[in-house]
PDB file of C-alpha atoms in Angstrom:
ATOM      1  CA  UNK A   9      14.440  42.656  22.340  1.00  0.00           C
ATOM      2  CA  UNK A  10      15.033  43.708  18.743  1.00  0.00           C
ATOM      3  CA  UNK A  11      12.363  45.936  17.148  1.00  0.00           C
ATOM      4  CA  UNK A  12      11.668  46.150  13.415  1.00  0.00           C
ATOM      5  CA  UNK A  13       9.232  47.977  11.158  1.00  0.00           C
ATOM      6  CA  UNK A  14       8.140  46.769   7.732  1.00  0.00           C
ATOM      7  CA  UNK A  15       5.297  46.889   5.233  1.00  0.00           C
ATOM      8  CA  UNK A  16       4.298  43.209   5.089  1.00  0.00           C
ATOM      9  CA  UNK A  17       4.876  40.266   7.409  1.00  0.00           C
ATOM     10  CA  UNK A  18       4.184  36.760   6.077  1.00  0.00           C
ATOM     11  CA  UNK A  19       3.874  34.127   8.814  1.00  0.00           C
ATOM     12  CA  UNK A  20       4.780  30.730   7.357  1.00  0.00           C
ATOM     13  CA  UNK A  21       7.060  29.712   4.492  1.00  0.00           C
ATOM     14  CA  UNK A  22       4.964  26.996   2.862  1.00  0.00           C
ATOM     15  CA  UNK A  23       3.185  27.135  -0.480  1.00  0.00           C
ATOM     16  CA  UNK A  24       0.812  29.954   0.523  1.00  0.00           C
ATOM     17  CA  UNK A  25       3.470  31.904   2.400  1.00  0.00           C
ATOM     18  CA  UNK A  26       6.023  31.799  -0.408  1.00  0.00           C
ATOM     19  CA  UNK A  27       3.360  32.855  -2.903  1.00  0.00           C
ATOM     20  CA  UNK A  28       2.308  35.767  -0.683  1.00  0.00           C
ATOM     21  CA  UNK A  29       5.939  36.795  -0.107  1.00  0.00           C
ATOM     22  CA  UNK A  30       6.861  36.779  -3.818  1.00  0.00           C
ATOM     23  CA  UNK A  31       3.766  38.728  -4.809  1.00  0.00           C
ATOM     24  CA  UNK A  32       4.212  41.297  -2.033  1.00  0.00           C
ATOM     25  CA  UNK A  33       7.818  41.844  -3.150  1.00  0.00           C
ATOM     26  CA  UNK A  34       6.496  43.089  -6.494  1.00  0.00           C
ATOM     27  CA  UNK A  35       5.030  46.099  -4.691  1.00  0.00           C
ATOM     28  CA  UNK A  36       7.456  46.714  -1.831  1.00  0.00           C
ATOM     29  CA  UNK A  37      10.881  45.509  -0.795  1.00  0.00           C
ATOM     30  CA  UNK A  38       9.896  45.712   2.859  1.00  0.00           C
ATOM     31  CA  UNK A  39       8.597  42.146   3.322  1.00  0.00           C
ATOM     32  CA  UNK A  40       9.573  39.788   6.137  1.00  0.00           C
ATOM     33  CA  UNK A  41       8.835  36.061   6.233  1.00  0.00           C
ATOM     34  CA  UNK A  42       8.685  34.174   9.530  1.00  0.00           C
ATOM     35  CA  UNK A  43       9.079  30.402   9.831  1.00  0.00           C
ATOM     36  CA  UNK A  44       9.441  28.207  12.916  1.00  0.00           C
ATOM     37  CA  UNK A  45       9.731  24.759  11.371  1.00  0.00           C
ATOM     38  CA  UNK A  46      11.662  23.122   8.543  1.00  0.00           C
ATOM     39  CA  UNK A  47      11.551  24.775   5.147  1.00  0.00           C
ATOM     40  CA  UNK A  48       9.696  22.770   2.515  1.00  0.00           C
ATOM     41  CA  UNK A  49       5.975  22.704   1.876  1.00  0.00           C
ATOM     42  CA  UNK A  50       3.484  20.221   3.347  1.00  0.00           C
ATOM     43  CA  UNK A  51       2.861  18.969  -0.187  1.00  0.00           C
ATOM     44  CA  UNK A  52       6.538  18.219  -0.852  1.00  0.00           C
ATOM     45  CA  UNK A  53       7.503  16.854   2.570  1.00  0.00           C
ATOM     46  CA  UNK A  54       4.526  14.892   3.883  1.00  0.00           C
ATOM     47  CA  UNK A  55       1.606  15.409   1.495  1.00  0.00           C
ATOM     48  CA  UNK A  56       0.710  14.902  -2.122  1.00  0.00           C
ATOM     49  CA  UNK A  57       4.211  14.317  -3.503  1.00  0.00           C
ATOM     50  CA  UNK A  58       5.373  11.435  -1.266  1.00  0.00           C
ATOM     51  CA  UNK A  59       1.811  10.056  -1.362  1.00  0.00           C
ATOM     52  CA  UNK A  60       1.963   9.858  -5.155  1.00  0.00           C
ATOM     53  CA  UNK A  61       5.370   8.160  -4.962  1.00  0.00           C
ATOM     54  CA  UNK A  62       3.898   5.459  -2.727  1.00  0.00           C
ATOM     55  CA  UNK A  63       0.861   5.193  -5.006  1.00  0.00           C
ATOM     56  CA  UNK A  64       3.120   4.839  -8.070  1.00  0.00           C
ATOM     57  CA  UNK A  65       4.815   1.820  -6.494  1.00  0.00           C
ATOM     58  CA  UNK A  66       1.404   0.382  -5.623  1.00  0.00           C
ATOM     59  CA  UNK A  67       0.141   0.954  -9.177  1.00  0.00           C
ATOM     60  CA  UNK A  68       3.155  -0.912 -10.576  1.00  0.00           C
ATOM     61  CA  UNK A  69       2.416  -3.913  -8.363  1.00  0.00           C
ATOM     62  CA  UNK A  70      -1.320  -3.718  -9.108  1.00  0.00           C
ATOM     63  CA  UNK A  71      -0.697  -3.651 -12.873  1.00  0.00           C
ATOM     64  CA  UNK A  72       1.186  -6.940 -12.640  1.00  0.00           C
ATOM     65  CA  UNK A  73      -1.615  -8.442 -10.537  1.00  0.00           C
ATOM     66  CA  UNK A  74      -4.232  -7.372 -13.100  1.00  0.00           C
ATOM     67  CA  UNK A  75      -2.199  -8.290 -16.195  1.00  0.00           C
ATOM     68  CA  UNK A  76      -3.728 -11.818 -16.668  1.00  0.00           C
ATOM     69  CA  UNK A  77      -7.107 -10.178 -17.345  1.00  0.00           C
ATOM     70  CA  UNK A  78      -5.509  -8.761 -20.500  1.00  0.00           C
ATOM     71  CA  UNK A  79      -3.928 -12.061 -21.531  1.00  0.00           C
ATOM     72  CA  UNK A  80      -0.549 -11.031 -20.144  1.00  0.00           C
ATOM     73  CA  UNK A  81       0.856 -13.573 -17.710  1.00  0.00           C
ATOM     74  CA  UNK A  82       3.779 -13.201 -15.357  1.00  0.00           C
ATOM     75  CA  UNK A  83       4.753 -14.375 -11.909  1.00  0.00           C
ATOM     76  CA  UNK A  84       3.228 -12.721  -8.852  1.00  0.00           C
ATOM     77  CA  UNK A  85       5.176  -9.549  -7.968  1.00  0.00           C
ATOM     78  CA  UNK A  86       7.610  -9.626  -5.085  1.00  0.00           C
ATOM     79  CA  UNK A  87       7.438  -6.458  -3.002  1.00  0.00           C
ATOM     80  CA  UNK A  88      10.740  -5.216  -1.605  1.00  0.00           C
ATOM     81  CA  UNK A  89       9.461  -2.912   1.140  1.00  0.00           C
ATOM     82  CA  UNK A  90      12.867  -1.429   1.892  1.00  0.00           C
ATOM     83  CA  UNK A  91      13.427  -0.572  -1.759  1.00  0.00           C
ATOM     84  CA  UNK A  92       9.935   0.916  -2.065  1.00  0.00           C
ATOM     85  CA  UNK A  93      10.442   3.189   0.935  1.00  0.00           C
ATOM     86  CA  UNK A  94      14.013   4.079  -0.056  1.00  0.00           C
ATOM     87  CA  UNK A  95      12.736   5.422  -3.367  1.00  0.00           C
ATOM     88  CA  UNK A  96       9.831   7.246  -1.730  1.00  0.00           C
ATOM     89  CA  UNK A  97      12.157   8.974   0.738  1.00  0.00           C
ATOM     90  CA  UNK A  98      14.850   9.747  -1.821  1.00  0.00           C
ATOM     91  CA  UNK A  99      12.459  11.374  -4.267  1.00  0.00           C
ATOM     92  CA  UNK A 100      10.585  13.095  -1.430  1.00  0.00           C
ATOM     93  CA  UNK A 101      13.835  14.637  -0.227  1.00  0.00           C
ATOM     94  CA  UNK A 102      14.649  15.746  -3.766  1.00  0.00           C
ATOM     95  CA  UNK A 103      11.278  17.467  -4.165  1.00  0.00           C
ATOM     96  CA  UNK A 104      11.502  19.146  -0.765  1.00  0.00           C
ATOM     97  CA  UNK A 105      15.059  20.160  -1.620  1.00  0.00           C
ATOM     98  CA  UNK A 106      13.806  22.281  -4.512  1.00  0.00           C
ATOM     99  CA  UNK A 107      11.658  24.261  -2.078  1.00  0.00           C
ATOM    100  CA  UNK A 108      14.525  24.634   0.398  1.00  0.00           C
ATOM    101  CA  UNK A 109      16.787  25.867  -2.416  1.00  0.00           C
ATOM    102  CA  UNK A 110      14.163  28.439  -3.403  1.00  0.00           C
ATOM    103  CA  UNK A 111      13.986  29.700   0.182  1.00  0.00           C
ATOM    104  CA  UNK A 112      17.780  29.748   0.473  1.00  0.00           C
ATOM    105  CA  UNK A 113      17.896  32.090  -2.518  1.00  0.00           C
ATOM    106  CA  UNK A 114      15.746  34.664  -0.727  1.00  0.00           C
ATOM    107  CA  UNK A 115      17.587  37.536   1.020  1.00  0.00           C
ATOM    108  CA  UNK A 116      18.706  36.510   4.508  1.00  0.00           C
ATOM    109  CA  UNK A 117      17.435  39.798   5.922  1.00  0.00           C
ATOM    110  CA  UNK A 118      13.903  38.888   4.806  1.00  0.00           C
ATOM    111  CA  UNK A 119      13.812  35.616   6.775  1.00  0.00           C
ATOM    112  CA  UNK A 120      13.262  35.369  10.517  1.00  0.00           C
ATOM    113  CA  UNK A 121      13.250  32.078  12.422  1.00  0.00           C
ATOM    114  CA  UNK A 122      10.872  31.529  15.313  1.00  0.00           C
ATOM    115  CA  UNK A 123       7.234  31.391  16.429  1.00  0.00           C
ATOM    116  CA  UNK A 124       5.124  34.469  15.788  1.00  0.00           C
ATOM    117  CA  UNK A 125       2.465  35.688  18.196  1.00  0.00           C
ATOM    118  CA  UNK A 126       0.298  38.763  17.743  1.00  0.00           C
ATOM    119  CA  UNK A 127       0.628  41.404  20.453  1.00  0.00           C
ATOM    120  CA  UNK A 128      -2.101  43.430  18.747  1.00  0.00           C
ATOM    121  CA  UNK A 129      -3.368  43.945  15.193  1.00  0.00           C
ATOM    122  CA  UNK A 130      -0.182  45.791  14.209  1.00  0.00           C
ATOM    123  CA  UNK A 131       2.598  43.906  15.999  1.00  0.00           C
ATOM    124  CA  UNK A 132       3.923  40.369  16.310  1.00  0.00           C
ATOM    125  CA  UNK A 133       6.564  39.039  18.661  1.00  0.00           C
ATOM    126  CA  UNK A 134       8.963  36.343  17.462  1.00  0.00           C
ATOM    127  CA  UNK A 135       9.964  34.084  20.366  1.00  0.00           C
ATOM    128  CA  UNK A 136      11.818  36.257  22.859  1.00  0.00           C
ATOM    129  CA  UNK A 137      14.038  38.100  20.400  1.00  0.00           C
ATOM    130  CA  UNK A 138      12.085  40.333  17.978  1.00  0.00           C
ATOM    131  CA  UNK A 139       8.995  42.547  17.832  1.00  0.00           C
ATOM    132  CA  UNK A 140       7.811  43.559  14.351  1.00  0.00           C
ATOM    133  CA  UNK A 141       5.405  46.376  13.565  1.00  0.00           C
ATOM    134  CA  UNK A 142       3.854  46.061  10.085  1.00  0.00           C
ATOM    135  CA  UNK A 143       1.180  47.585   7.879  1.00  0.00           C
ATOM    136  CA  UNK A 144      -0.077  44.185   6.675  1.00  0.00           C
ATOM    137  CA  UNK A 145       0.105  40.577   7.858  1.00  0.00           C
ATOM    138  CA  UNK A 146      -0.508  37.350   5.962  1.00  0.00           C
ATOM    139  CA  UNK A 147      -1.141  34.259   8.092  1.00  0.00           C
ATOM    140  CA  UNK A 148       0.062  31.201   6.148  1.00  0.00           C
ATOM    141  CA  UNK A 149       0.802  28.781   8.952  1.00  0.00           C
ATOM    142  CA  UNK A 150      -0.645  25.640   7.334  1.00  0.00           C
ATOM    143  CA  UNK A 151      -2.332  22.784   9.155  1.00  0.00           C
ATOM    144  CA  UNK A 152      -1.528  19.635  11.120  1.00  0.00           C
ATOM    145  CA  UNK A 153      -3.135  16.201  11.536  1.00  0.00           C
ATOM    146  CA  UNK A 154      -5.857  15.912  14.160  1.00  0.00           C
ATOM    147  CA  UNK A 155      -7.260  12.833  15.873  1.00  0.00           C
ATOM    148  CA  UNK A 156      -9.383  11.938  18.938  1.00  0.00           C
ATOM    149  CA  UNK A 157      -7.515  11.696  22.242  1.00  0.00           C
ATOM    150  CA  UNK A 158      -8.437   8.020  22.693  1.00  0.00           C
ATOM    151  CA  UNK A 159      -6.021   7.195  19.867  1.00  0.00           C
ATOM    152  CA  UNK A 160      -3.166   7.979  22.260  1.00  0.00           C
ATOM    153  CA  UNK A 161      -3.947   4.601  23.867  1.00  0.00           C
ATOM    154  CA  UNK A 162      -1.966   3.086  20.990  1.00  0.00           C
ATOM    155  CA  UNK A 163       1.219   4.741  22.278  1.00  0.00           C
ATOM    156  CA  UNK A 164       4.109   4.744  19.814  1.00  0.00           C
ATOM    157  CA  UNK A 165       2.170   2.434  17.485  1.00  0.00           C
ATOM    158  CA  UNK A 166       0.046   5.433  16.495  1.00  0.00           C
ATOM    159  CA  UNK A 167       1.273   7.237  13.373  1.00  0.00           C
ATOM    160  CA  UNK A 168       0.082  10.071  11.151  1.00  0.00           C
ATOM    161  CA  UNK A 169       0.641  10.330   7.410  1.00  0.00           C
ATOM    162  CA  UNK A 170       3.809  12.376   8.038  1.00  0.00           C
ATOM    163  CA  UNK A 171       5.355   9.344   9.767  1.00  0.00           C
ATOM    164  CA  UNK A 172       4.551   6.902   6.970  1.00  0.00           C
ATOM    165  CA  UNK A 173       7.024   8.589   4.639  1.00  0.00           C
ATOM    166  CA  UNK A 174       9.859   8.087   7.113  1.00  0.00           C
ATOM    167  CA  UNK A 175       9.410   4.305   7.318  1.00  0.00           C
ATOM    168  CA  UNK A 176      12.484   2.308   6.296  1.00  0.00           C
ATOM    169  CA  UNK A 177      10.374  -0.731   5.415  1.00  0.00           C
ATOM    170  CA  UNK A 178       6.740  -1.615   4.854  1.00  0.00           C
ATOM    171  CA  UNK A 179       4.975  -3.060   7.916  1.00  0.00           C
ATOM    172  CA  UNK A 180       2.963  -6.276   7.778  1.00  0.00           C
ATOM    173  CA  UNK A 181      -0.289  -4.731   9.012  1.00  0.00           C
ATOM    174  CA  UNK A 182      -1.863  -1.293   9.473  1.00  0.00           C
ATOM    175  CA  UNK A 183      -5.257  -0.187  10.780  1.00  0.00           C
ATOM    176  CA  UNK A 184      -6.292   3.053   9.101  1.00  0.00           C
ATOM    177  CA  UNK A 185      -8.825   5.360  10.737  1.00  0.00           C
ATOM    178  CA  UNK A 186     -10.437   7.888   8.429  1.00  0.00           C
ATOM    179  CA  UNK A 187     -11.720   6.988   4.927  1.00  0.00           C
ATOM    180  CA  UNK A 188     -11.103  10.477   3.588  1.00  0.00           C
ATOM    181  CA  UNK A 189      -8.733  11.213   0.724  1.00  0.00           C
ATOM    182  CA  UNK A 190      -5.559  10.638   2.769  1.00  0.00           C
ATOM    183  CA  UNK A 191      -6.785   7.437   4.406  1.00  0.00           C
ATOM    184  CA  UNK A 192      -8.039   6.015   1.099  1.00  0.00           C
ATOM    185  CA  UNK A 193      -4.871   6.863  -0.815  1.00  0.00           C
ATOM    186  CA  UNK A 194      -2.420   5.502   1.727  1.00  0.00           C
ATOM    187  CA  UNK A 195      -4.653   2.577   2.722  1.00  0.00           C
ATOM    188  CA  UNK A 196      -5.147   1.356  -0.829  1.00  0.00           C
ATOM    189  CA  UNK A 197      -1.477   1.888  -1.711  1.00  0.00           C
ATOM    190  CA  UNK A 198      -0.271  -0.087   1.306  1.00  0.00           C
ATOM    191  CA  UNK A 199      -2.760  -2.854   0.571  1.00  0.00           C
ATOM    192  CA  UNK A 200      -1.579  -3.153  -3.029  1.00  0.00           C
ATOM    193  CA  UNK A 201       1.983  -3.371  -1.711  1.00  0.00           C
ATOM    194  CA  UNK A 202       1.106  -6.420   0.347  1.00  0.00           C
ATOM    195  CA  UNK A 203       0.295  -4.821   3.724  1.00  0.00           C
ATOM    196  CA  UNK A 204      -2.724  -6.184   5.604  1.00  0.00           C
ATOM    197  CA  UNK A 205      -4.901  -3.061   5.806  1.00  0.00           C
ATOM    198  CA  UNK A 206      -8.189  -2.535   7.597  1.00  0.00           C
ATOM    199  CA  UNK A 207      -9.866   0.851   7.092  1.00  0.00           C
ATOM    200  CA  UNK A 208     -12.363   2.163   9.644  1.00  0.00           C
ATOM    201  CA  UNK A 209     -14.658   5.189   9.515  1.00  0.00           C
ATOM    202  CA  UNK A 210     -17.786   6.578  11.134  1.00  0.00           C
ATOM    203  CA  UNK A 211     -21.055   7.725   9.623  1.00  0.00           C
ATOM    204  CA  UNK A 212     -20.616   5.979   6.278  1.00  0.00           C
ATOM    205  CA  UNK A 213     -18.676   8.781   4.552  1.00  0.00           C
ATOM    206  CA  UNK A 214     -15.999   7.862   2.030  1.00  0.00           C
ATOM    207  CA  UNK A 215     -13.692  10.382   0.380  1.00  0.00           C
ATOM    208  CA  UNK A 216     -15.386  13.653  -0.580  1.00  0.00           C
ATOM    209  CA  UNK A 217     -18.372  11.838  -2.113  1.00  0.00           C
ATOM    210  CA  UNK A 218     -21.889  13.043  -1.255  1.00  0.00           C
ATOM    211  CA  UNK A 219     -24.112  11.321  -3.828  1.00  0.00           C
ATOM    212  CA  UNK A 220     -25.438   8.212  -2.015  1.00  0.00           C
ATOM    213  CA  UNK A 221     -25.330   5.986  -5.120  1.00  0.00           C
ATOM    214  CA  UNK A 222     -21.742   6.946  -5.956  1.00  0.00           C
ATOM    215  CA  UNK A 223     -20.738   6.690  -2.299  1.00  0.00           C
ATOM    216  CA  UNK A 224     -22.178   3.163  -1.992  1.00  0.00           C
ATOM    217  CA  UNK A 225     -20.468   2.113  -5.213  1.00  0.00           C
ATOM    218  CA  UNK A 226     -17.132   3.487  -3.981  1.00  0.00           C
ATOM    219  CA  UNK A 227     -17.577   1.526  -0.762  1.00  0.00           C
ATOM    220  CA  UNK A 228     -18.142  -1.642  -2.783  1.00  0.00           C
ATOM    221  CA  UNK A 229     -15.158  -1.082  -5.083  1.00  0.00           C
ATOM    222  CA  UNK A 230     -12.670  -0.338  -2.306  1.00  0.00           C
ATOM    223  CA  UNK A 231     -13.969  -3.258  -0.221  1.00  0.00           C
ATOM    224  CA  UNK A 232     -13.147  -5.610  -3.100  1.00  0.00           C
ATOM    225  CA  UNK A 233      -9.460  -4.898  -2.488  1.00  0.00           C
ATOM    226  CA  UNK A 234      -9.196  -4.620   1.299  1.00  0.00           C
ATOM    227  CA  UNK A 235     -11.316  -4.436   4.449  1.00  0.00           C
ATOM    228  CA  UNK A 236     -13.356  -1.224   4.533  1.00  0.00           C
ATOM    229  CA  UNK A 237     -15.991  -0.347   7.120  1.00  0.00           C
ATOM    230  CA  UNK A 238     -16.994   3.301   6.839  1.00  0.00           C
ATOM    231  CA  UNK A 239     -19.478   3.058   9.716  1.00  0.00           C
ATOM    232  CA  UNK A 240     -17.496   0.959  12.153  1.00  0.00           C
ATOM    233  CA  UNK A 241     -17.834   0.034  15.805  1.00  0.00           C
ATOM    234  CA  UNK A 242     -14.345  -0.101  17.307  1.00  0.00           C
ATOM    235  CA  UNK A 243     -13.516  -0.538  20.989  1.00  0.00           C
ATOM    236  CA  UNK A 244     -10.771  -1.639  23.398  1.00  0.00           C
ATOM    237  CA  UNK A 245      -8.098   0.432  21.670  1.00  0.00           C
ATOM    238  CA  UNK A 246      -4.716  -0.166  23.331  1.00  0.00           C
ATOM    239  CA  UNK A 247      -1.053  -0.990  22.909  1.00  0.00           C
ATOM    240  CA  UNK A 248      -0.088  -4.558  23.750  1.00  0.00           C
ATOM    241  CA  UNK A 249       3.651  -5.109  23.661  1.00  0.00           C
ATOM    242  CA  UNK A 250       4.915  -3.835  20.339  1.00  0.00           C
ATOM    243  CA  UNK A 251       1.485  -4.060  18.683  1.00  0.00           C
ATOM    244  CA  UNK A 252      -1.635  -1.921  18.483  1.00  0.00           C
ATOM    245  CA  UNK A 253      -4.740  -3.869  19.466  1.00  0.00           C
ATOM    246  CA  UNK A 254      -8.403  -3.118  18.877  1.00  0.00           C
ATOM    247  CA  UNK A 255     -11.754  -4.853  18.763  1.00  0.00           C
ATOM    248  CA  UNK A 256     -14.205  -4.254  15.935  1.00  0.00           C
ATOM    249  CA  UNK A 257     -17.650  -5.562  15.073  1.00  0.00           C
ATOM    250  CA  UNK A 258     -18.090  -6.776  11.504  1.00  0.00           C
ATOM    251  CA  UNK A 259     -21.196  -6.304   9.378  1.00  0.00           C
ATOM    252  CA  UNK A 260     -22.541  -9.662  10.562  1.00  0.00           C
ATOM    253  CA  UNK A 261     -22.398  -8.450  14.165  1.00  0.00           C
ATOM    254  CA  UNK A 262     -19.429 -10.594  15.159  1.00  0.00           C
ATOM    255  CA  UNK A 263     -16.638  -9.112  17.294  1.00  0.00           C
ATOM    256  CA  UNK A 264     -12.994  -9.508  16.313  1.00  0.00           C
ATOM    257  CA  UNK A 265      -9.908  -8.571  18.300  1.00  0.00           C
ATOM    258  CA  UNK A 266      -6.878  -7.967  16.111  1.00  0.00           C
ATOM    259  CA  UNK A 267      -3.357  -6.634  16.454  1.00  0.00           C
ATOM    260  CA  UNK A 268      -1.543  -4.362  13.993  1.00  0.00           C
ATOM    261  CA  UNK A 269       1.999  -3.086  13.555  1.00  0.00           C
ATOM    262  CA  UNK A 270       0.650   0.472  13.342  1.00  0.00           C
ATOM    263  CA  UNK A 271      -2.536   2.498  13.545  1.00  0.00           C
ATOM    264  CA  UNK A 272      -2.644   5.345  11.021  1.00  0.00           C
ATOM    265  CA  UNK A 273      -4.790   8.286  12.119  1.00  0.00           C
ATOM    266  CA  UNK A 274      -6.091   9.981   8.969  1.00  0.00           C
ATOM    267  CA  UNK A 275      -9.042  11.608  10.691  1.00  0.00           C
ATOM    268  CA  UNK A 276      -8.566  15.156   9.444  1.00  0.00           C
ATOM    269  CA  UNK A 277      -6.402  18.234   9.824  1.00  0.00           C
ATOM    270  CA  UNK A 278      -6.734  21.459  11.797  1.00  0.00           C
ATOM    271  CA  UNK A 279      -5.364  24.911  10.909  1.00  0.00           C
ATOM    272  CA  UNK A 280      -2.256  26.030  12.811  1.00  0.00           C
ATOM    273  CA  UNK A 281      -3.813  29.197  14.202  1.00  0.00           C
ATOM    274  CA  UNK A 282      -4.398  28.334  17.853  1.00  0.00           C
ATOM    275  CA  UNK A 283      -1.059  29.666  19.154  1.00  0.00           C
ATOM    276  CA  UNK A 284      -0.875  32.912  17.182  1.00  0.00           C
ATOM    277  CA  UNK A 285      -2.439  35.137  19.826  1.00  0.00           C
ATOM    278  CA  UNK A 286      -5.336  35.977  17.503  1.00  0.00           C
ATOM    279  CA  UNK A 287      -7.410  36.983  20.522  1.00  0.00           C
ATOM    280  CA  UNK A 288      -5.179  40.072  20.724  1.00  0.00           C
ATOM    281  CA  UNK A 289      -6.025  41.260  17.208  1.00  0.00           C
ATOM    282  CA  UNK A 290      -9.767  41.941  17.441  1.00  0.00           C
ATOM    283  CA  UNK A 291     -10.544  39.975  14.261  1.00  0.00           C
ATOM    284  CA  UNK A 292     -13.563  37.651  14.203  1.00  0.00           C
ATOM    285  CA  UNK A 293     -12.967  33.918  14.589  1.00  0.00           C
ATOM    286  CA  UNK A 294     -15.279  31.013  13.786  1.00  0.00           C
ATOM    287  CA  UNK A 295     -16.255  28.308  16.283  1.00  0.00           C
ATOM    288  CA  UNK A 296     -12.945  26.532  15.663  1.00  0.00           C
ATOM    289  CA  UNK A 297     -10.887  29.646  16.294  1.00  0.00           C
ATOM    290  CA  UNK A 298     -10.080  30.193  12.613  1.00  0.00           C
ATOM    291  CA  UNK A 299     -10.181  33.791  11.304  1.00  0.00           C
ATOM    292  CA  UNK A 300     -13.238  34.562   9.181  1.00  0.00           C
ATOM    293  CA  UNK A 301     -11.983  35.796   5.812  1.00  0.00           C
ATOM    294  CA  UNK A 302     -13.431  36.897   2.488  1.00  0.00           C
ATOM    295  CA  UNK A 303     -12.552  34.184  -0.068  1.00  0.00           C
ATOM    296  CA  UNK A 304     -12.272  36.850  -2.797  1.00  0.00           C
ATOM    297  CA  UNK A 305      -9.636  38.891  -0.968  1.00  0.00           C
ATOM    298  CA  UNK A 306      -8.478  36.622   1.911  1.00  0.00           C
ATOM    299  CA  UNK A 307      -8.877  39.669   4.177  1.00  0.00           C
ATOM    300  CA  UNK A 308     -10.035  39.058   7.737  1.00  0.00           C
ATOM    301  CA  UNK A 309     -12.936  41.464   8.148  1.00  0.00           C
ATOM    302  CA  UNK A 310     -11.774  45.018   7.514  1.00  0.00           C
ATOM    303  CA  UNK A 311      -8.477  44.477   9.329  1.00  0.00           C
ATOM    304  CA  UNK A 312      -4.926  44.630   8.008  1.00  0.00           C
ATOM    305  CA  UNK A 313      -4.619  40.853   8.544  1.00  0.00           C
ATOM    306  CA  UNK A 314      -4.996  38.358   5.689  1.00  0.00           C
ATOM    307  CA  UNK A 315      -4.911  34.566   5.667  1.00  0.00           C
ATOM    308  CA  UNK A 316      -4.023  31.985   3.010  1.00  0.00           C
ATOM    309  CA  UNK A 317      -3.558  28.262   2.439  1.00  0.00           C
ATOM    310  CA  UNK A 318      -4.515  25.481   4.836  1.00  0.00           C
ATOM    311  CA  UNK A 319      -4.597  27.965   7.714  1.00  0.00           C
ATOM    312  CA  UNK A 320      -7.752  29.482   6.166  1.00  0.00           C
ATOM    313  CA  UNK A 321      -9.573  26.138   6.419  1.00  0.00           C
ATOM    314  CA  UNK A 322     -11.166  26.742   3.013  1.00  0.00           C
ATOM    315  CA  UNK A 323      -9.747  24.403   0.338  1.00  0.00           C
ATOM    316  CA  UNK A 324      -6.646  22.485   1.521  1.00  0.00           C
ATOM    317  CA  UNK A 325      -4.953  21.938  -1.837  1.00  0.00           C
ATOM    318  CA  UNK A 326      -1.514  22.988  -3.085  1.00  0.00           C
ATOM    319  CA  UNK A 327      -2.691  25.074  -6.025  1.00  0.00           C
ATOM    320  CA  UNK A 328      -5.428  26.701  -3.955  1.00  0.00           C
ATOM    321  CA  UNK A 329      -2.855  27.634  -1.310  1.00  0.00           C
ATOM    322  CA  UNK A 330      -0.675  29.216  -3.986  1.00  0.00           C
ATOM    323  CA  UNK A 331      -3.631  31.158  -5.427  1.00  0.00           C
ATOM    324  CA  UNK A 332      -4.753  32.309  -1.973  1.00  0.00           C
ATOM    325  CA  UNK A 333      -1.229  33.521  -1.212  1.00  0.00           C
ATOM    326  CA  UNK A 334      -1.296  35.543  -4.427  1.00  0.00           C
ATOM    327  CA  UNK A 335      -4.734  36.978  -3.617  1.00  0.00           C
ATOM    328  CA  UNK A 336      -3.727  37.870  -0.061  1.00  0.00           C
TER     329      UNK A 336
END
């Protein structure tokens, strides 16, 4: 087992982690960055950037559809799903490549591959090969999609947003669960690209909207384009052959059983903090096991452990992650 000592350890090489690393290097050269997965931020690989590429294609198709309202007439657009996804993946890879290049330029001695787990508040172990003692730690491990266990009944027809951006072609039909930002963006984009989309939610929530008048209006507007039920009753979720099947009750109380090529779970994300051994550090955790941190300093209590980005469960946005990394 190799043993190292350093001033700062940054766990995670995403947006928050890279920001924390670069800022720490302004004050000390003794900074180590640990990463277990592929380099490239959530935003560039599976988040906002490929989402916007898909949305851009959908906007192009939608503009042609809406053109007659402006006195501009053309034939109905033909959607080439393979070409759409080829562009999404190509540009996505280019964006992620910029991040990978930036990481490649960092000193090799500063980068350690593997999973980090706290032994105590001053030491982490990386897999079975390295123990690092440090004066400060920054947890920047990001987040991952989360969905109810019953969704596993759909088998390999269940996908998360990460999977969408690896499709080679557009499917014919998708059931989307979760009318939050991710579900709305991808659901509307797929619908505008000719995919039969049905969007289901619970409790009536839509996006981040809280004003009841605005929320109801948003429901109406989205439902003009594709099926949206933000307070749905769905049952009999299963995989039948190569399709996902479910039964839902419409607003008139009638039951419908329908099959889809895929079910997209966009039901939220959870911070990647559950396997870090935080119970060994003595820091306070909330009911979800996430460290309680001061948003002004990103410090966890009065400890030498800081947290930044999606792992903090505060504001899961790219620029916020970068700012939190800087603050930490």
